[in-house]
PDB file of C-alpha atoms and ligand atoms in Angstrom:
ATOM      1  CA  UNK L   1      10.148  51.865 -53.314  1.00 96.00           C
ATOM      2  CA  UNK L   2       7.745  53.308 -50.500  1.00 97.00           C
ATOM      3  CA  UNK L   3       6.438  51.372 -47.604  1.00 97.00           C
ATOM      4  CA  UNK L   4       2.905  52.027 -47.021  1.00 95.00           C
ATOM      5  CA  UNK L   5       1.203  51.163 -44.170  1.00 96.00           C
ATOM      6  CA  UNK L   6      -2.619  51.319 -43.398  1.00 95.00           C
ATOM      7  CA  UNK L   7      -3.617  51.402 -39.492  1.00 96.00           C
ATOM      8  CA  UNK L   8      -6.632  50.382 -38.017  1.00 96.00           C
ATOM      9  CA  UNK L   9      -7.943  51.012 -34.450  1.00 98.00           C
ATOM     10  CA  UNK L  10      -9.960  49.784 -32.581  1.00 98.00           C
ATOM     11  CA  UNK L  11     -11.597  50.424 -29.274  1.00 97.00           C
ATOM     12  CA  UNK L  12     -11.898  47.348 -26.809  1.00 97.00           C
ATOM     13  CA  UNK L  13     -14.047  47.811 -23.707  1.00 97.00           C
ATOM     14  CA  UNK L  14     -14.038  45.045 -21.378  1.00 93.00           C
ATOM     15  CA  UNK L  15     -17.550  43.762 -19.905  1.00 79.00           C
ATOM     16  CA  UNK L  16     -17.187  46.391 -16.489  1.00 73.00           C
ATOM     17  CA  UNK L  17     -16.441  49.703 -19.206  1.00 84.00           C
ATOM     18  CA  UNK L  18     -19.186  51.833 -19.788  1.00 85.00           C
ATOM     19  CA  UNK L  19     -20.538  51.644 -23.116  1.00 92.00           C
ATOM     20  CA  UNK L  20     -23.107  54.264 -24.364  1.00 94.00           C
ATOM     21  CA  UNK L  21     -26.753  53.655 -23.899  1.00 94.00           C
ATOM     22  CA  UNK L  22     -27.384  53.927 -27.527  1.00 96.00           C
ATOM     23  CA  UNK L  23     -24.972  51.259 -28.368  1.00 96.00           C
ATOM     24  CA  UNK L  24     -26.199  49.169 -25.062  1.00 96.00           C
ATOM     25  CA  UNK L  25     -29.364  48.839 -26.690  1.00 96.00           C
ATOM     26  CA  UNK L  26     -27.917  48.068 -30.160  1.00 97.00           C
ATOM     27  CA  UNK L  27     -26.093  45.042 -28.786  1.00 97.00           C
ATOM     28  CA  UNK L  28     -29.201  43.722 -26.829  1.00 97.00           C
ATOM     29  CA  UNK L  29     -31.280  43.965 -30.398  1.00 98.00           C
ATOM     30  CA  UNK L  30     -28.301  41.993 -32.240  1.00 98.00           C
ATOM     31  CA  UNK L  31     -28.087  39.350 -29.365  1.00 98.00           C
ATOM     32  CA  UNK L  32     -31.906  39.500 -29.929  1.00 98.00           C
ATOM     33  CA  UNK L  33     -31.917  39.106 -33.157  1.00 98.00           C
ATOM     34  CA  UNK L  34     -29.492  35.814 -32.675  1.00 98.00           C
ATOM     35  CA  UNK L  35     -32.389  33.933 -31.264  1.00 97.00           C
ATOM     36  CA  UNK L  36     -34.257  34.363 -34.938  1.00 98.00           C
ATOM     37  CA  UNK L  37     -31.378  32.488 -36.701  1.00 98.00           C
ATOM     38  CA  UNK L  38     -31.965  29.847 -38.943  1.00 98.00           C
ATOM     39  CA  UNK L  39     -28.885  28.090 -39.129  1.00 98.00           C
ATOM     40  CA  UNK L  40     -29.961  23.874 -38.582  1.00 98.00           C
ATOM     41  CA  UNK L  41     -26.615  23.588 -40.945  1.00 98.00           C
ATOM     42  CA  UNK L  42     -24.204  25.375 -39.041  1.00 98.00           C
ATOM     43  CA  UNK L  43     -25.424  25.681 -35.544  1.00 98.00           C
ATOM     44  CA  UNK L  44     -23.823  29.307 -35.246  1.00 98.00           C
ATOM     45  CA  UNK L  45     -26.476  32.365 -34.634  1.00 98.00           C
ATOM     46  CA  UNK L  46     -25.507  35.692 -36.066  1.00 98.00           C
ATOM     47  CA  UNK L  47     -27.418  38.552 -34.757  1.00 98.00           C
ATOM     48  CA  UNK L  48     -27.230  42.158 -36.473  1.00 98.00           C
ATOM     49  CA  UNK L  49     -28.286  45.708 -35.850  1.00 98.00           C
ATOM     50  CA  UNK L  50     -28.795  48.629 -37.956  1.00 98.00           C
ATOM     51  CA  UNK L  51     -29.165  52.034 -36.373  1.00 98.00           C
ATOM     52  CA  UNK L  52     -30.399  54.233 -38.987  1.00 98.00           C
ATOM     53  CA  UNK L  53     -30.364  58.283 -39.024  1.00 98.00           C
ATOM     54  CA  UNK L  54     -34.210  58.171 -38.607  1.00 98.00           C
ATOM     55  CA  UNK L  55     -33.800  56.559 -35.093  1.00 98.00           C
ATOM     56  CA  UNK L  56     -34.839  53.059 -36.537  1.00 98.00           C
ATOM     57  CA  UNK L  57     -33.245  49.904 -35.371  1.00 98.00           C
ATOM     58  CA  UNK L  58     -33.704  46.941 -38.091  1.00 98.00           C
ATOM     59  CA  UNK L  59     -32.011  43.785 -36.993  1.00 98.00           C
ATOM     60  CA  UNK L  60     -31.730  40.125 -38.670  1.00 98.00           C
ATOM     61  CA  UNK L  61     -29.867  37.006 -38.199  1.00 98.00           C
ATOM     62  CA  UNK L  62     -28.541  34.969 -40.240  1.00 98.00           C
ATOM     63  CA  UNK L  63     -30.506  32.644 -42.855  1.00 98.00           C
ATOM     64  CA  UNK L  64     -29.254  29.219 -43.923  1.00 98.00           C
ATOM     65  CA  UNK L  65     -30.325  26.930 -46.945  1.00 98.00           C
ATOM     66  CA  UNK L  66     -30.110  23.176 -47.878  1.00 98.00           C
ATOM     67  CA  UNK L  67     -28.341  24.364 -50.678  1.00 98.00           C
ATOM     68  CA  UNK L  68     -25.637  25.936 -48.730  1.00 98.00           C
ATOM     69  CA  UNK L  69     -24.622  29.433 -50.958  1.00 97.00           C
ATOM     70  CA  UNK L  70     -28.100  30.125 -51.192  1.00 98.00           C
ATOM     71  CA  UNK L  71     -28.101  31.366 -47.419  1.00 98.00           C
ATOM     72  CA  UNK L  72     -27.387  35.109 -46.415  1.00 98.00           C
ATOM     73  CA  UNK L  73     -25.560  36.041 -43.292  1.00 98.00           C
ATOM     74  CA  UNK L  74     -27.185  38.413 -40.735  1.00 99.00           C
ATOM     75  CA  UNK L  75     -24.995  41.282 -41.577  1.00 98.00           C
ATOM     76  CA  UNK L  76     -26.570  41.687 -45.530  1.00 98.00           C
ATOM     77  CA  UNK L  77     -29.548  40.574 -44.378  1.00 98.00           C
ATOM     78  CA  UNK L  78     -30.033  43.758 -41.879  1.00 98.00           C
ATOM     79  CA  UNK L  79     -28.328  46.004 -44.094  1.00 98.00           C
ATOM     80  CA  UNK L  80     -29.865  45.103 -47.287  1.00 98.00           C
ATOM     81  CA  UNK L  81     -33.902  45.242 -45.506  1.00 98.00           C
ATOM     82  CA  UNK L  82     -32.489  49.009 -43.923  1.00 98.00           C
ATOM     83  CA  UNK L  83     -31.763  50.101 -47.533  1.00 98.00           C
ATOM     84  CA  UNK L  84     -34.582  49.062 -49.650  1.00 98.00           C
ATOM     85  CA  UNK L  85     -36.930  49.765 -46.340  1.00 98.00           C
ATOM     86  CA  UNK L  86     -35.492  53.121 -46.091  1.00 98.00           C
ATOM     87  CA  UNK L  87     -33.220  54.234 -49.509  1.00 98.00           C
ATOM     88  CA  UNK L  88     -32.585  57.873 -48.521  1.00 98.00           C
ATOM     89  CA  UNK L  89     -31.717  56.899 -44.260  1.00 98.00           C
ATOM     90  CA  UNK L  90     -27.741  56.953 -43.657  1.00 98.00           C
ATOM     91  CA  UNK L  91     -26.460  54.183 -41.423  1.00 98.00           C
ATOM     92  CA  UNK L  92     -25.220  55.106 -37.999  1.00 98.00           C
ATOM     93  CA  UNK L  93     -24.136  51.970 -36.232  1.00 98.00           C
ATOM     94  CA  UNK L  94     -24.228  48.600 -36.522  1.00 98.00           C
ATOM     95  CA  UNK L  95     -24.190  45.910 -33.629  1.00 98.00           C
ATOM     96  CA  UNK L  96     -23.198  42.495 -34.289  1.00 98.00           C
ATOM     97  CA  UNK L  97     -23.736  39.537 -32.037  1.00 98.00           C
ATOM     98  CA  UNK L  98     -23.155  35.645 -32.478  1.00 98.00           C
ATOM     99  CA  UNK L  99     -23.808  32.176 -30.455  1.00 98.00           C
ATOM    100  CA  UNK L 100     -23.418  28.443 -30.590  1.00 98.00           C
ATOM    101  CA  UNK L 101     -24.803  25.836 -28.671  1.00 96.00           C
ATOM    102  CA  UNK L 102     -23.338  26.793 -25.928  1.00 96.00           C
ATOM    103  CA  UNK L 103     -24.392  30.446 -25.653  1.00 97.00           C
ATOM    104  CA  UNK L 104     -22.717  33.633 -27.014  1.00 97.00           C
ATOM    105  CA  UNK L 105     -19.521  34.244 -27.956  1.00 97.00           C
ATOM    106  CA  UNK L 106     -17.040  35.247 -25.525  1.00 96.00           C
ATOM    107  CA  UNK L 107     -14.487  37.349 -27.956  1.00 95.00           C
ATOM    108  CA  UNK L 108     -16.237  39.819 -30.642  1.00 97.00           C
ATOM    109  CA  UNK L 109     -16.843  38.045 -33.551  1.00 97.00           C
ATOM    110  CA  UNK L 110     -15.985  39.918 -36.423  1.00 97.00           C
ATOM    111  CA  UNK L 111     -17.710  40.454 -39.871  1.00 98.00           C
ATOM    112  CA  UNK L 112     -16.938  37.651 -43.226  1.00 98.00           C
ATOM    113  CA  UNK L 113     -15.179  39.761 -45.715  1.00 98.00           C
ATOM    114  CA  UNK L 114     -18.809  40.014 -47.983  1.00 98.00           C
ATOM    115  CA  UNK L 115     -20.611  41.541 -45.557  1.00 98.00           C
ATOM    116  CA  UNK L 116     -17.773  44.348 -45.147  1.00 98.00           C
ATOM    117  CA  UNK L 117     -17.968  44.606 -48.938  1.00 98.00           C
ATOM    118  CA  UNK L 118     -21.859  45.164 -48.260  1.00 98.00           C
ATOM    119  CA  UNK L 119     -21.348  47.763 -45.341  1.00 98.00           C
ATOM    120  CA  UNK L 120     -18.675  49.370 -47.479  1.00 97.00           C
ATOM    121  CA  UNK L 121     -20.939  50.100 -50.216  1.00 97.00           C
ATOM    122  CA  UNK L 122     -23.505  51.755 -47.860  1.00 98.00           C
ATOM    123  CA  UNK L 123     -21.132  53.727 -46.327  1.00 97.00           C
ATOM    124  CA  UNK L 124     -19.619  55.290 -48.731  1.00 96.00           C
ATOM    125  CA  UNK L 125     -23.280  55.618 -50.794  1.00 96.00           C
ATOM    126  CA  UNK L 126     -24.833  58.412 -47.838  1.00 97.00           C
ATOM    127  CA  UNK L 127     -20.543  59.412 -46.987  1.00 97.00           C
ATOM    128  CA  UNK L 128     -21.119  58.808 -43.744  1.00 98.00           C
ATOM    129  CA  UNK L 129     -19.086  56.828 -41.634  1.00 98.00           C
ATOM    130  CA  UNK L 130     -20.636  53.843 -39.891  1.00 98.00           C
ATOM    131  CA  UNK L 131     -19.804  52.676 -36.436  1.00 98.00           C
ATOM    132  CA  UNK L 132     -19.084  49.226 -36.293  1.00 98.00           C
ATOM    133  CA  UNK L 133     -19.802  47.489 -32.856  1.00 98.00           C
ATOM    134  CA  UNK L 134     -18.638  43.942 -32.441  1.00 98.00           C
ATOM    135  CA  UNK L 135     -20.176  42.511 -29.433  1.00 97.00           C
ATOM    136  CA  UNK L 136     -18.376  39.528 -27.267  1.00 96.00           C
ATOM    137  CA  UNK L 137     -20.050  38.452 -24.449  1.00 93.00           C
ATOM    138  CA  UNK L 138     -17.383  39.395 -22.016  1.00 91.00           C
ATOM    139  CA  UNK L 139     -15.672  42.138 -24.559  1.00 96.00           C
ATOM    140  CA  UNK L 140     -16.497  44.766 -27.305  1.00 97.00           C
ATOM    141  CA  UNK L 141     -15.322  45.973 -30.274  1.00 98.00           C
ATOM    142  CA  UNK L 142     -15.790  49.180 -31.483  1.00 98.00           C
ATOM    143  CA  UNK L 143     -14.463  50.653 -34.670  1.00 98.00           C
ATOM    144  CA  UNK L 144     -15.163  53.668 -36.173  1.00 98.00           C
ATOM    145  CA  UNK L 145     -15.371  53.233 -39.769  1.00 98.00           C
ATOM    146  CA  UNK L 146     -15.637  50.440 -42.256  1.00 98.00           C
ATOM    147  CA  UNK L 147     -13.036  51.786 -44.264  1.00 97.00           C
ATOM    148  CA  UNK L 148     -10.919  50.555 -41.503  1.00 96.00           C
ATOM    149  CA  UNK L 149     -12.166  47.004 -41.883  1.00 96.00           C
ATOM    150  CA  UNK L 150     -12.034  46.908 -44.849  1.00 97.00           C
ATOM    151  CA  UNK L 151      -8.841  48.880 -46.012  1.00 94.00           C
ATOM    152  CA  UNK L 152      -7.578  49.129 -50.091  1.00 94.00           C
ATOM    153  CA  UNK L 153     -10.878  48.203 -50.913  1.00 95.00           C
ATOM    154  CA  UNK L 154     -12.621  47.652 -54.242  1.00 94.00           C
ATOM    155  CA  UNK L 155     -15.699  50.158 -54.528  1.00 89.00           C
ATOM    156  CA  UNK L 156     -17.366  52.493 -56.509  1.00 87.00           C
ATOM    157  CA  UNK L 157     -14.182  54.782 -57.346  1.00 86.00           C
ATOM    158  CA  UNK L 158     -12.439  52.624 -59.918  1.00 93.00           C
ATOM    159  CA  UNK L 159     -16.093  52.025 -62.215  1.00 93.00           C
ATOM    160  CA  UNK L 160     -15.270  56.107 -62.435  1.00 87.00           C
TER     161      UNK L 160
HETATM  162  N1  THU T   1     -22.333  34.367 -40.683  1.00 55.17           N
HETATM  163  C1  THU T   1     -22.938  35.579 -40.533  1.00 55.17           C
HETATM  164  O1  THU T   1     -24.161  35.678 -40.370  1.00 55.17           O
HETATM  165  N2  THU T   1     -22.154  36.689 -40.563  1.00 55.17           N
HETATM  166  C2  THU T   1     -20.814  36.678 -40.785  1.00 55.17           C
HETATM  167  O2  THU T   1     -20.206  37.738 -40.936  1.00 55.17           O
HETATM  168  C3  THU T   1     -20.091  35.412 -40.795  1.00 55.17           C
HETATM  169  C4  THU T   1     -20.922  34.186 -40.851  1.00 55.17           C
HETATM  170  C5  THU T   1     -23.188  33.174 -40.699  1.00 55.17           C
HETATM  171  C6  THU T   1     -23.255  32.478 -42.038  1.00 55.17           C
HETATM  172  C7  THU T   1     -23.603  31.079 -41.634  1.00 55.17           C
HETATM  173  O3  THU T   1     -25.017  30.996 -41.499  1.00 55.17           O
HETATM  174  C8  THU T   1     -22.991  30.906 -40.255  1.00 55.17           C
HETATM  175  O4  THU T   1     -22.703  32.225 -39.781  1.00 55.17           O
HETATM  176  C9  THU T   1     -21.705  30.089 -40.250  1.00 55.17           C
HETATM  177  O5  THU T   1     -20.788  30.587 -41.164  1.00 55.17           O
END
């Protein structure tokens, strides 16, 4: 028997840290974007946003339904308009932001397991790693990768 263990890391910067400009501005188009919500069912805004190789930014938030499945988080819905938008652009970074009534959220909210599945995909469709930037009102999360999200994942590999 082996003992395997997967590590994932993850850089926290704390509201005074410097983050990049780049990234700055990626977090101020997801909170953005969390004002576009349409969530009259749950009452939570999810902002996200894509920085593609080509220098684009797309963001979205999330999109609710009376017939609750039917909506589509803010994640899929940025990364799925960046891909048919732009099929040959790799992904760079994405920013995600979220809110309730009372304003956003002070600890980084992080992504529902389908939307890693979605960001997954992308990744590993242009190999090239996508930054991850989850954005807490008083603290960030950066990670590197989704791989490291989303580790022993199930993806193109095994239809080989
Ligand atoms: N939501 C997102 O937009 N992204 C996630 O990763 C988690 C959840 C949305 C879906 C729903 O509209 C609301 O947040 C509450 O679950």
């Amino acid at each position: 028997m082996k003992k395997k263990e997967i590590i994932t890391t993850i850089y926290e910067y704390e509201a005074a840290d410097k983050l990049k400009d780049a990234d700055l501005l990626l977090i101020n188009k997801a909170k953005e974007a969390c004002n576009n919500s349409y969530s009259p069912y749950s009452h939570f805004s999810v902002g996200a946003a894509v920085l593609l190789e080509n220098g684009e930014i797309i963001s979205a938030s999330n999109q609710e339904n009376a017939a609750y499945p039917s909506g589509l988080c803010a994640e899929r819905v940025a990364m799925f308009y960046a891909n048919s938008k732009y099929p040959d652009v790799a992904v760079k970074s994405i920013a995600i932001a979220s809110a309730n009534k009372d304003g956003f959220i002070e600890k980084p909210v992080p992504p529902c397991g389908a939307c890693r599945q979605v960001l997954m995909e992308t990744e590993q469709r242009f190999k090239k790693n996508i930054k991850v930037i989850l954005a807490g009102n008083n603290k960030v999360f950066e990670i590197s990768s989704v791989e490291q999200l989303l580790p022993l994942s199930f993806d193109s590999r095994f239809l080989k």
